[in-house]
Amino acid sequence: FCKWILPWTEMARKSLILSLNCKNFLEKIRTVHLAVTPKRFKRRRIDDKVRLFFVGTKNIFNIPYNFELKGGYVVLSAFEQLMKDFPNLELIIRSQVPSHVKRKYGRWKNVWIIDSLISESELANLFISADVFVFPGHHTPGRAILDAMSYGLAVVATDVWANREMVKNKVTGFLVRKSRNLKYYDKNFVPLWGEPEFLRRALETDQSMVDDLIDKLTVLITNRKLREAMGRAGKMEIDKGKFSIAKRNKVLKKMFNEVTG
């Protein structure tokens, strides 16, 4: 009896249609993409550092397997190899991390681990100070990728589920191959990333995924113009494009008028 069913990705819409008998309400299922507020900022750099930014969570709660599901180990594996070739490379991690990770990497001068609660303005400054947003996660996040795009960052994300709806490969960032160790969804594209077996296997890092991430990051590290162009393209999607509040409101207003007019 509802007026609309509004998934926020086309993949979610596809999953619903395949999983349910929708013949009596198929026309009610419409995708309405998420949107984030446009950001106004100035990016000032006084050094030659290239900063990668990874966000596990911006709140203080350590959700079980959150670091692993969002690709934390994949990021660290790639970074360990990349820093051998790029001494100007830095990694910023805003996340609760396993204790052994903090013991090992917390002592490194080119790795910043921020596991305490920070304000929105402090988080904004981290985005502004970064060059590339790295999210080799094993699922599709809510707003993390869009937040990074709103700050003009090139995004590197895993080509899994609906991530390609947010990241235009080679335009607003790069998509890396997903892990061969994981079965990401069932035959109806229902995500399996909450299943115990999935969570267990997410702890196993697939080296081919790491290698692909290294290749994509190497391109961005060595090509400043490209990463800045990708960042501008992503920001345009937030300011005026597919993920703009204006675009979302226009779609919602049209739906509202259809059921009230």
PDB file of C-alpha atoms in Angstrom:
ATOM      1  CA  PHE A   1       0.000   0.000   0.000  1.00  0.00           C
ATOM      2  CA  CYS A   2       2.998   2.336  -0.040  1.00  0.00           C
ATOM      3  CA  LYS A   3       3.341   4.997  -2.716  1.00  0.00           C
ATOM      4  CA  TRP A   4       6.967   4.338  -3.626  1.00  0.00           C
ATOM      5  CA  ILE A   5       9.809   1.951  -2.858  1.00  0.00           C
ATOM      6  CA  LEU A   6      13.017   3.945  -3.174  1.00  0.00           C
ATOM      7  CA  PRO A   7      16.341   2.063  -3.243  1.00  0.00           C
ATOM      8  CA  TRP A   8      19.345   4.362  -3.577  1.00  0.00           C
ATOM      9  CA  THR A   9      21.225   2.272  -6.155  1.00  0.00           C
ATOM     10  CA  GLU A  10      20.238   0.566  -9.389  1.00  0.00           C
ATOM     11  CA  MET A  11      21.809  -2.620  -8.065  1.00  0.00           C
ATOM     12  CA  ALA A  12      19.480  -2.558  -5.052  1.00  0.00           C
ATOM     13  CA  ARG A  13      16.515  -2.035  -7.373  1.00  0.00           C
ATOM     14  CA  LYS A  14      17.634  -4.989  -9.487  1.00  0.00           C
ATOM     15  CA  SER A  15      17.998  -7.150  -6.385  1.00  0.00           C
ATOM     16  CA  LEU A  16      14.510  -6.265  -5.195  1.00  0.00           C
ATOM     17  CA  ILE A  17      12.930  -7.110  -8.537  1.00  0.00           C
ATOM     18  CA  LEU A  18      14.734 -10.457  -8.755  1.00  0.00           C
ATOM     19  CA  SER A  19      13.995 -11.398  -5.133  1.00  0.00           C
ATOM     20  CA  LEU A  20      10.305 -10.484  -4.939  1.00  0.00           C
ATOM     21  CA  ASN A  21       7.175 -10.998  -6.979  1.00  0.00           C
ATOM     22  CA  CYS A  22       6.849  -7.365  -8.012  1.00  0.00           C
ATOM     23  CA  LYS A  23       4.307  -7.631 -10.808  1.00  0.00           C
ATOM     24  CA  ASN A  24       1.680  -5.662  -8.851  1.00  0.00           C
ATOM     25  CA  PHE A  25       4.012  -2.863  -7.767  1.00  0.00           C
ATOM     26  CA  LEU A  26       6.951  -2.896 -10.166  1.00  0.00           C
ATOM     27  CA  GLU A  27       6.311   0.691 -11.230  1.00  0.00           C
ATOM     28  CA  LYS A  28       6.645   1.817  -7.619  1.00  0.00           C
ATOM     29  CA  ILE A  29      10.288   0.737  -7.367  1.00  0.00           C
ATOM     30  CA  ARG A  30      12.384   3.716  -8.436  1.00  0.00           C
ATOM     31  CA  THR A  31      16.021   4.483  -7.742  1.00  0.00           C
ATOM     32  CA  VAL A  32      16.731   7.740  -5.958  1.00  0.00           C
ATOM     33  CA  HIS A  33      20.459   8.230  -5.546  1.00  0.00           C
ATOM     34  CA  LEU A  34      21.978   9.607  -2.379  1.00  0.00           C
ATOM     35  CA  ALA A  35      23.229  13.183  -2.407  1.00  0.00           C
ATOM     36  CA  VAL A  36      25.609  15.213  -0.279  1.00  0.00           C
ATOM     37  CA  THR A  37      26.031  18.917   0.328  1.00  0.00           C
ATOM     38  CA  PRO A  38      28.437  20.733  -2.022  1.00  0.00           C
ATOM     39  CA  LYS A  39      31.615  21.790  -0.268  1.00  0.00           C
ATOM     40  CA  ARG A  40      33.388  25.126  -0.500  1.00  0.00           C
ATOM     41  CA  PHE A  41      37.079  24.979   0.340  1.00  0.00           C
ATOM     42  CA  LYS A  42      40.571  25.898  -0.791  1.00  0.00           C
ATOM     43  CA  ARG A  43      43.204  23.208  -1.057  1.00  0.00           C
ATOM     44  CA  ARG A  44      46.585  24.688  -0.144  1.00  0.00           C
ATOM     45  CA  ARG A  45      49.704  22.535  -0.356  1.00  0.00           C
ATOM     46  CA  ILE A  46      53.172  23.638   0.666  1.00  0.00           C
ATOM     47  CA  ASP A  47      54.981  20.317   0.273  1.00  0.00           C
ATOM     48  CA  ASP A  48      55.436  17.568  -2.305  1.00  0.00           C
ATOM     49  CA  LYS A  49      53.690  14.870  -0.282  1.00  0.00           C
ATOM     50  CA  VAL A  50      51.030  12.656  -1.833  1.00  0.00           C
ATOM     51  CA  ARG A  51      48.445  11.711   0.775  1.00  0.00           C
ATOM     52  CA  LEU A  52      46.133   8.719   0.615  1.00  0.00           C
ATOM     53  CA  PHE A  53      43.058   8.882   2.831  1.00  0.00           C
ATOM     54  CA  PHE A  54      41.174   5.847   4.159  1.00  0.00           C
ATOM     55  CA  VAL A  55      38.059   6.100   6.330  1.00  0.00           C
ATOM     56  CA  GLY A  56      36.768   3.076   8.199  1.00  0.00           C
ATOM     57  CA  THR A  57      34.282   5.051  10.261  1.00  0.00           C
ATOM     58  CA  LYS A  58      34.025   8.649  11.385  1.00  0.00           C
ATOM     59  CA  ASN A  59      32.414   7.847  14.725  1.00  0.00           C
ATOM     60  CA  ILE A  60      33.963   6.411  17.856  1.00  0.00           C
ATOM     61  CA  PHE A  61      32.182   3.060  17.770  1.00  0.00           C
ATOM     62  CA  ASN A  62      34.227   0.078  16.646  1.00  0.00           C
ATOM     63  CA  ILE A  63      31.727  -1.907  14.598  1.00  0.00           C
ATOM     64  CA  PRO A  64      32.931  -5.531  14.389  1.00  0.00           C
ATOM     65  CA  TYR A  65      34.882  -6.224  11.166  1.00  0.00           C
ATOM     66  CA  ASN A  66      34.390  -2.624  10.010  1.00  0.00           C
ATOM     67  CA  PHE A  67      38.089  -2.055   9.291  1.00  0.00           C
ATOM     68  CA  GLU A  68      38.349  -5.354   7.443  1.00  0.00           C
ATOM     69  CA  LEU A  69      35.133  -4.958   5.424  1.00  0.00           C
ATOM     70  CA  LYS A  70      36.180  -1.539   4.206  1.00  0.00           C
ATOM     71  CA  GLY A  71      39.487  -2.851   2.951  1.00  0.00           C
ATOM     72  CA  GLY A  72      41.835  -1.711   5.697  1.00  0.00           C
ATOM     73  CA  TYR A  73      44.241  -4.615   5.294  1.00  0.00           C
ATOM     74  CA  VAL A  74      44.232  -4.219   1.516  1.00  0.00           C
ATOM     75  CA  VAL A  75      45.176  -0.543   1.895  1.00  0.00           C
ATOM     76  CA  LEU A  76      48.033  -1.315   4.285  1.00  0.00           C
ATOM     77  CA  SER A  77      49.386  -4.125   2.095  1.00  0.00           C
ATOM     78  CA  ALA A  78      49.414  -1.842  -0.932  1.00  0.00           C
ATOM     79  CA  PHE A  79      50.926   1.054   1.007  1.00  0.00           C
ATOM     80  CA  GLU A  80      53.825  -1.044   2.340  1.00  0.00           C
ATOM     81  CA  GLN A  81      54.883  -1.805  -1.217  1.00  0.00           C
ATOM     82  CA  LEU A  82      54.183   1.639  -2.659  1.00  0.00           C
ATOM     83  CA  MET A  83      56.217   3.552  -0.100  1.00  0.00           C
ATOM     84  CA  LYS A  84      59.362   1.721  -1.251  1.00  0.00           C
ATOM     85  CA  ASP A  85      59.072   3.492  -4.591  1.00  0.00           C
ATOM     86  CA  PHE A  86      57.495   6.724  -3.373  1.00  0.00           C
ATOM     87  CA  PRO A  87      59.180   8.138  -0.243  1.00  0.00           C
ATOM     88  CA  ASN A  88      56.884  11.182  -0.403  1.00  0.00           C
ATOM     89  CA  LEU A  89      53.791   9.017   0.096  1.00  0.00           C
ATOM     90  CA  GLU A  90      51.671   9.301   3.257  1.00  0.00           C
ATOM     91  CA  LEU A  91      48.620   7.432   4.507  1.00  0.00           C
ATOM     92  CA  ILE A  92      45.919   8.885   6.744  1.00  0.00           C
ATOM     93  CA  ILE A  93      43.615   6.376   8.443  1.00  0.00           C
ATOM     94  CA  ARG A  94      40.493   7.546  10.256  1.00  0.00           C
ATOM     95  CA  SER A  95      39.112   4.388  11.792  1.00  0.00           C
ATOM     96  CA  GLN A  96      39.077   2.151  14.763  1.00  0.00           C
ATOM     97  CA  VAL A  97      41.827  -0.367  13.978  1.00  0.00           C
ATOM     98  CA  PRO A  98      42.836  -3.720  15.463  1.00  0.00           C
ATOM     99  CA  SER A  99      45.403  -3.313  18.238  1.00  0.00           C
ATOM    100  CA  HIS A 100      48.142  -5.174  16.364  1.00  0.00           C
ATOM    101  CA  VAL A 101      47.713  -2.810  13.396  1.00  0.00           C
ATOM    102  CA  LYS A 102      48.137   0.213  15.628  1.00  0.00           C
ATOM    103  CA  ARG A 103      51.214  -1.287  17.297  1.00  0.00           C
ATOM    104  CA  LYS A 104      52.915  -1.910  13.964  1.00  0.00           C
ATOM    105  CA  TYR A 105      51.908   1.059  11.828  1.00  0.00           C
ATOM    106  CA  GLY A 106      51.320   3.640  14.543  1.00  0.00           C
ATOM    107  CA  ARG A 107      55.101   4.105  14.862  1.00  0.00           C
ATOM    108  CA  TRP A 108      55.616   4.857  11.176  1.00  0.00           C
ATOM    109  CA  LYS A 109      56.278   8.515  10.379  1.00  0.00           C
ATOM    110  CA  ASN A 110      54.342   8.391   7.109  1.00  0.00           C
ATOM    111  CA  VAL A 111      51.191   6.774   8.567  1.00  0.00           C
ATOM    112  CA  TRP A 112      48.672   8.697  10.668  1.00  0.00           C
ATOM    113  CA  ILE A 113      46.144   6.596  12.527  1.00  0.00           C
ATOM    114  CA  ILE A 114      43.283   8.629  13.991  1.00  0.00           C
ATOM    115  CA  ASP A 115      41.107   6.351  16.118  1.00  0.00           C
ATOM    116  CA  SER A 116      39.620   8.972  18.430  1.00  0.00           C
ATOM    117  CA  LEU A 117      36.386  10.852  17.873  1.00  0.00           C
ATOM    118  CA  ILE A 118      36.907  13.953  15.743  1.00  0.00           C
ATOM    119  CA  SER A 119      34.632  16.831  14.798  1.00  0.00           C
ATOM    120  CA  GLU A 120      33.091  17.378  11.373  1.00  0.00           C
ATOM    121  CA  SER A 121      35.465  20.290  10.787  1.00  0.00           C
ATOM    122  CA  GLU A 122      38.479  18.126  11.649  1.00  0.00           C
ATOM    123  CA  LEU A 123      37.235  15.432   9.281  1.00  0.00           C
ATOM    124  CA  ALA A 124      36.756  18.065   6.583  1.00  0.00           C
ATOM    125  CA  ASN A 125      40.365  19.186   7.032  1.00  0.00           C
ATOM    126  CA  LEU A 126      41.540  15.617   6.518  1.00  0.00           C
ATOM    127  CA  PHE A 127      39.643  15.401   3.234  1.00  0.00           C
ATOM    128  CA  ILE A 128      41.069  18.754   2.144  1.00  0.00           C
ATOM    129  CA  SER A 129      44.629  17.709   3.003  1.00  0.00           C
ATOM    130  CA  ALA A 130      44.381  14.471   0.996  1.00  0.00           C
ATOM    131  CA  ASP A 131      45.070  13.724  -2.663  1.00  0.00           C
ATOM    132  CA  VAL A 132      43.359  10.361  -3.181  1.00  0.00           C
ATOM    133  CA  PHE A 133      40.512   8.629  -1.346  1.00  0.00           C
ATOM    134  CA  VAL A 134      41.182   4.893  -1.067  1.00  0.00           C
ATOM    135  CA  PHE A 135      38.241   2.586  -0.453  1.00  0.00           C
ATOM    136  CA  PRO A 136      39.007  -1.013  -1.518  1.00  0.00           C
ATOM    137  CA  GLY A 137      36.064  -2.198   0.563  1.00  0.00           C
ATOM    138  CA  HIS A 138      34.100  -5.392   0.141  1.00  0.00           C
ATOM    139  CA  HIS A 139      30.722  -3.668   0.010  1.00  0.00           C
ATOM    140  CA  THR A 140      29.003  -0.513  -1.205  1.00  0.00           C
ATOM    141  CA  PRO A 141      29.118   2.238   1.429  1.00  0.00           C
ATOM    142  CA  GLY A 142      26.487   4.850   2.065  1.00  0.00           C
ATOM    143  CA  ARG A 143      28.071   8.254   1.692  1.00  0.00           C
ATOM    144  CA  ALA A 144      31.817   7.716   2.112  1.00  0.00           C
ATOM    145  CA  ILE A 145      32.639   7.784  -1.594  1.00  0.00           C
ATOM    146  CA  LEU A 146      30.315  10.712  -2.250  1.00  0.00           C
ATOM    147  CA  ASP A 147      31.820  12.675   0.643  1.00  0.00           C
ATOM    148  CA  ALA A 148      35.264  12.203  -0.877  1.00  0.00           C
ATOM    149  CA  MET A 149      34.007  13.341  -4.281  1.00  0.00           C
ATOM    150  CA  SER A 150      32.484  16.445  -2.687  1.00  0.00           C
ATOM    151  CA  TYR A 151      36.006  17.439  -1.590  1.00  0.00           C
ATOM    152  CA  GLY A 152      37.397  17.001  -5.076  1.00  0.00           C
ATOM    153  CA  LEU A 153      39.288  13.763  -4.472  1.00  0.00           C
ATOM    154  CA  ALA A 154      39.954  11.063  -7.018  1.00  0.00           C
ATOM    155  CA  VAL A 155      38.467   7.835  -5.648  1.00  0.00           C
ATOM    156  CA  VAL A 156      39.834   4.304  -5.881  1.00  0.00           C
ATOM    157  CA  ALA A 157      37.182   1.760  -4.936  1.00  0.00           C
ATOM    158  CA  THR A 158      36.444  -1.920  -5.440  1.00  0.00           C
ATOM    159  CA  ASP A 159      34.355  -2.893  -8.452  1.00  0.00           C
ATOM    160  CA  VAL A 160      31.712  -4.629  -6.381  1.00  0.00           C
ATOM    161  CA  TRP A 161      27.924  -4.309  -6.194  1.00  0.00           C
ATOM    162  CA  ALA A 162      26.909  -0.664  -6.767  1.00  0.00           C
ATOM    163  CA  ASN A 163      30.286   1.075  -6.482  1.00  0.00           C
ATOM    164  CA  ARG A 164      30.495   1.592 -10.240  1.00  0.00           C
ATOM    165  CA  GLU A 165      27.303   3.655 -10.000  1.00  0.00           C
ATOM    166  CA  MET A 166      29.222   6.179  -7.901  1.00  0.00           C
ATOM    167  CA  VAL A 167      32.737   5.920  -9.333  1.00  0.00           C
ATOM    168  CA  LYS A 168      33.030   6.368 -13.102  1.00  0.00           C
ATOM    169  CA  ASN A 169      36.073   4.281 -13.923  1.00  0.00           C
ATOM    170  CA  LYS A 170      38.872   6.407 -15.432  1.00  0.00           C
ATOM    171  CA  VAL A 171      36.707   9.533 -15.073  1.00  0.00           C
ATOM    172  CA  THR A 172      36.153  10.234 -11.375  1.00  0.00           C
ATOM    173  CA  GLY A 173      38.577   7.566 -10.185  1.00  0.00           C
ATOM    174  CA  PHE A 174      39.497   3.925 -10.661  1.00  0.00           C
ATOM    175  CA  LEU A 175      37.751   0.654  -9.878  1.00  0.00           C
ATOM    176  CA  VAL A 176      39.886  -2.258  -8.708  1.00  0.00           C
ATOM    177  CA  ARG A 177      39.066  -5.927  -9.014  1.00  0.00           C
ATOM    178  CA  LYS A 178      37.225  -7.553  -6.146  1.00  0.00           C
ATOM    179  CA  SER A 179      38.680 -10.303  -3.980  1.00  0.00           C
ATOM    180  CA  ARG A 180      38.716 -13.808  -5.408  1.00  0.00           C
ATOM    181  CA  ASN A 181      38.277 -15.145  -1.864  1.00  0.00           C
ATOM    182  CA  LEU A 182      34.731 -13.847  -1.459  1.00  0.00           C
ATOM    183  CA  LYS A 183      31.273 -14.548  -2.796  1.00  0.00           C
ATOM    184  CA  TYR A 184      29.747 -11.088  -2.644  1.00  0.00           C
ATOM    185  CA  TYR A 185      26.074 -11.798  -3.375  1.00  0.00           C
ATOM    186  CA  ASP A 186      23.625 -14.566  -4.193  1.00  0.00           C
ATOM    187  CA  LYS A 187      21.906 -15.262  -7.519  1.00  0.00           C
ATOM    188  CA  ASN A 188      19.494 -12.378  -6.963  1.00  0.00           C
ATOM    189  CA  PHE A 189      22.338  -9.981  -6.138  1.00  0.00           C
ATOM    190  CA  VAL A 190      21.371  -9.903  -2.467  1.00  0.00           C
ATOM    191  CA  PRO A 191      24.573  -8.888  -0.600  1.00  0.00           C
ATOM    192  CA  LEU A 192      26.212 -11.539   1.577  1.00  0.00           C
ATOM    193  CA  TRP A 193      28.649  -9.262   3.399  1.00  0.00           C
ATOM    194  CA  GLY A 194      26.821  -9.645   6.705  1.00  0.00           C
ATOM    195  CA  GLU A 195      27.152 -13.436   6.705  1.00  0.00           C
ATOM    196  CA  PRO A 196      29.621 -15.021   9.184  1.00  0.00           C
ATOM    197  CA  GLU A 197      31.466 -16.919   6.439  1.00  0.00           C
ATOM    198  CA  PHE A 198      31.881 -13.730   4.420  1.00  0.00           C
ATOM    199  CA  LEU A 199      33.233 -11.867   7.433  1.00  0.00           C
ATOM    200  CA  ARG A 200      35.688 -14.664   8.178  1.00  0.00           C
ATOM    201  CA  ARG A 201      37.016 -14.788   4.637  1.00  0.00           C
ATOM    202  CA  ALA A 202      37.254 -10.993   4.461  1.00  0.00           C
ATOM    203  CA  LEU A 203      40.215 -11.325   6.819  1.00  0.00           C
ATOM    204  CA  GLU A 204      42.129 -13.083   4.027  1.00  0.00           C
ATOM    205  CA  THR A 205      43.791 -10.538   1.748  1.00  0.00           C
ATOM    206  CA  ASP A 206      43.786 -11.422  -1.950  1.00  0.00           C
ATOM    207  CA  GLN A 207      47.184 -10.433  -3.369  1.00  0.00           C
ATOM    208  CA  SER A 208      45.776  -9.963  -6.879  1.00  0.00           C
ATOM    209  CA  MET A 209      43.438  -7.327  -5.471  1.00  0.00           C
ATOM    210  CA  VAL A 210      46.369  -5.649  -3.705  1.00  0.00           C
ATOM    211  CA  ASP A 211      48.415  -5.698  -6.917  1.00  0.00           C
ATOM    212  CA  ASP A 212      45.590  -4.087  -8.883  1.00  0.00           C
ATOM    213  CA  LEU A 213      45.226  -1.405  -6.211  1.00  0.00           C
ATOM    214  CA  ILE A 214      48.979  -0.737  -6.389  1.00  0.00           C
ATOM    215  CA  ASP A 215      48.771  -0.333 -10.169  1.00  0.00           C
ATOM    216  CA  LYS A 216      45.861   2.137  -9.962  1.00  0.00           C
ATOM    217  CA  LEU A 217      47.419   4.143  -7.139  1.00  0.00           C
ATOM    218  CA  THR A 218      50.763   4.300  -8.945  1.00  0.00           C
ATOM    219  CA  VAL A 219      49.048   6.027 -11.860  1.00  0.00           C
ATOM    220  CA  LEU A 220      47.509   8.627  -9.563  1.00  0.00           C
ATOM    221  CA  ILE A 221      50.634   9.136  -7.457  1.00  0.00           C
ATOM    222  CA  THR A 222      52.739   9.860 -10.527  1.00  0.00           C
ATOM    223  CA  ASN A 223      50.145  11.884 -12.430  1.00  0.00           C
ATOM    224  CA  ARG A 224      49.006  14.911 -10.475  1.00  0.00           C
ATOM    225  CA  LYS A 225      47.056  16.382 -13.379  1.00  0.00           C
ATOM    226  CA  LEU A 226      45.047  13.194 -13.782  1.00  0.00           C
ATOM    227  CA  ARG A 227      44.095  12.881 -10.116  1.00  0.00           C
ATOM    228  CA  GLU A 228      43.114  16.550  -9.996  1.00  0.00           C
ATOM    229  CA  ALA A 229      41.020  16.180 -13.170  1.00  0.00           C
ATOM    230  CA  MET A 230      39.286  13.139 -11.678  1.00  0.00           C
ATOM    231  CA  GLY A 231      38.671  15.090  -8.488  1.00  0.00           C
ATOM    232  CA  ARG A 232      37.063  17.946 -10.425  1.00  0.00           C
ATOM    233  CA  ALA A 233      34.871  15.519 -12.360  1.00  0.00           C
ATOM    234  CA  GLY A 234      33.709  13.890  -9.135  1.00  0.00           C
ATOM    235  CA  LYS A 235      32.994  17.222  -7.493  1.00  0.00           C
ATOM    236  CA  MET A 236      30.881  18.250 -10.486  1.00  0.00           C
ATOM    237  CA  GLU A 237      28.706  15.160  -9.923  1.00  0.00           C
ATOM    238  CA  ILE A 238      28.101  16.379  -6.371  1.00  0.00           C
ATOM    239  CA  ASP A 239      27.636  20.051  -7.171  1.00  0.00           C
ATOM    240  CA  LYS A 240      25.392  19.802 -10.225  1.00  0.00           C
ATOM    241  CA  GLY A 241      25.196  16.218 -11.415  1.00  0.00           C
ATOM    242  CA  LYS A 242      23.905  12.787 -10.556  1.00  0.00           C
ATOM    243  CA  PHE A 243      24.537  13.067  -6.810  1.00  0.00           C
ATOM    244  CA  SER A 244      23.576  16.691  -6.297  1.00  0.00           C
ATOM    245  CA  ILE A 245      20.906  17.686  -3.817  1.00  0.00           C
ATOM    246  CA  ALA A 246      19.213  19.704  -6.572  1.00  0.00           C
ATOM    247  CA  LYS A 247      18.963  16.601  -8.784  1.00  0.00           C
ATOM    248  CA  ARG A 248      17.673  14.462  -5.921  1.00  0.00           C
ATOM    249  CA  ASN A 249      15.100  17.059  -4.883  1.00  0.00           C
ATOM    250  CA  LYS A 250      13.875  17.351  -8.465  1.00  0.00           C
ATOM    251  CA  VAL A 251      13.275  13.591  -8.626  1.00  0.00           C
ATOM    252  CA  LEU A 252      11.556  13.542  -5.219  1.00  0.00           C
ATOM    253  CA  LYS A 253       9.365  16.523  -6.112  1.00  0.00           C
ATOM    254  CA  LYS A 254       8.246  14.822  -9.315  1.00  0.00           C
ATOM    255  CA  MET A 255       7.267  11.711  -7.335  1.00  0.00           C
ATOM    256  CA  PHE A 256       5.461  13.801  -4.722  1.00  0.00           C
ATOM    257  CA  ASN A 257       3.496  15.586  -7.426  1.00  0.00           C
ATOM    258  CA  GLU A 258       2.543  12.273  -9.059  1.00  0.00           C
ATOM    259  CA  VAL A 259       0.851  10.978  -5.927  1.00  0.00           C
ATOM    260  CA  THR A 260      -0.745  14.263  -4.811  1.00  0.00           C
ATOM    261  CA  GLY A 261      -1.586  15.936  -8.096  1.00  0.00           C
TER     262      GLY A 261
END
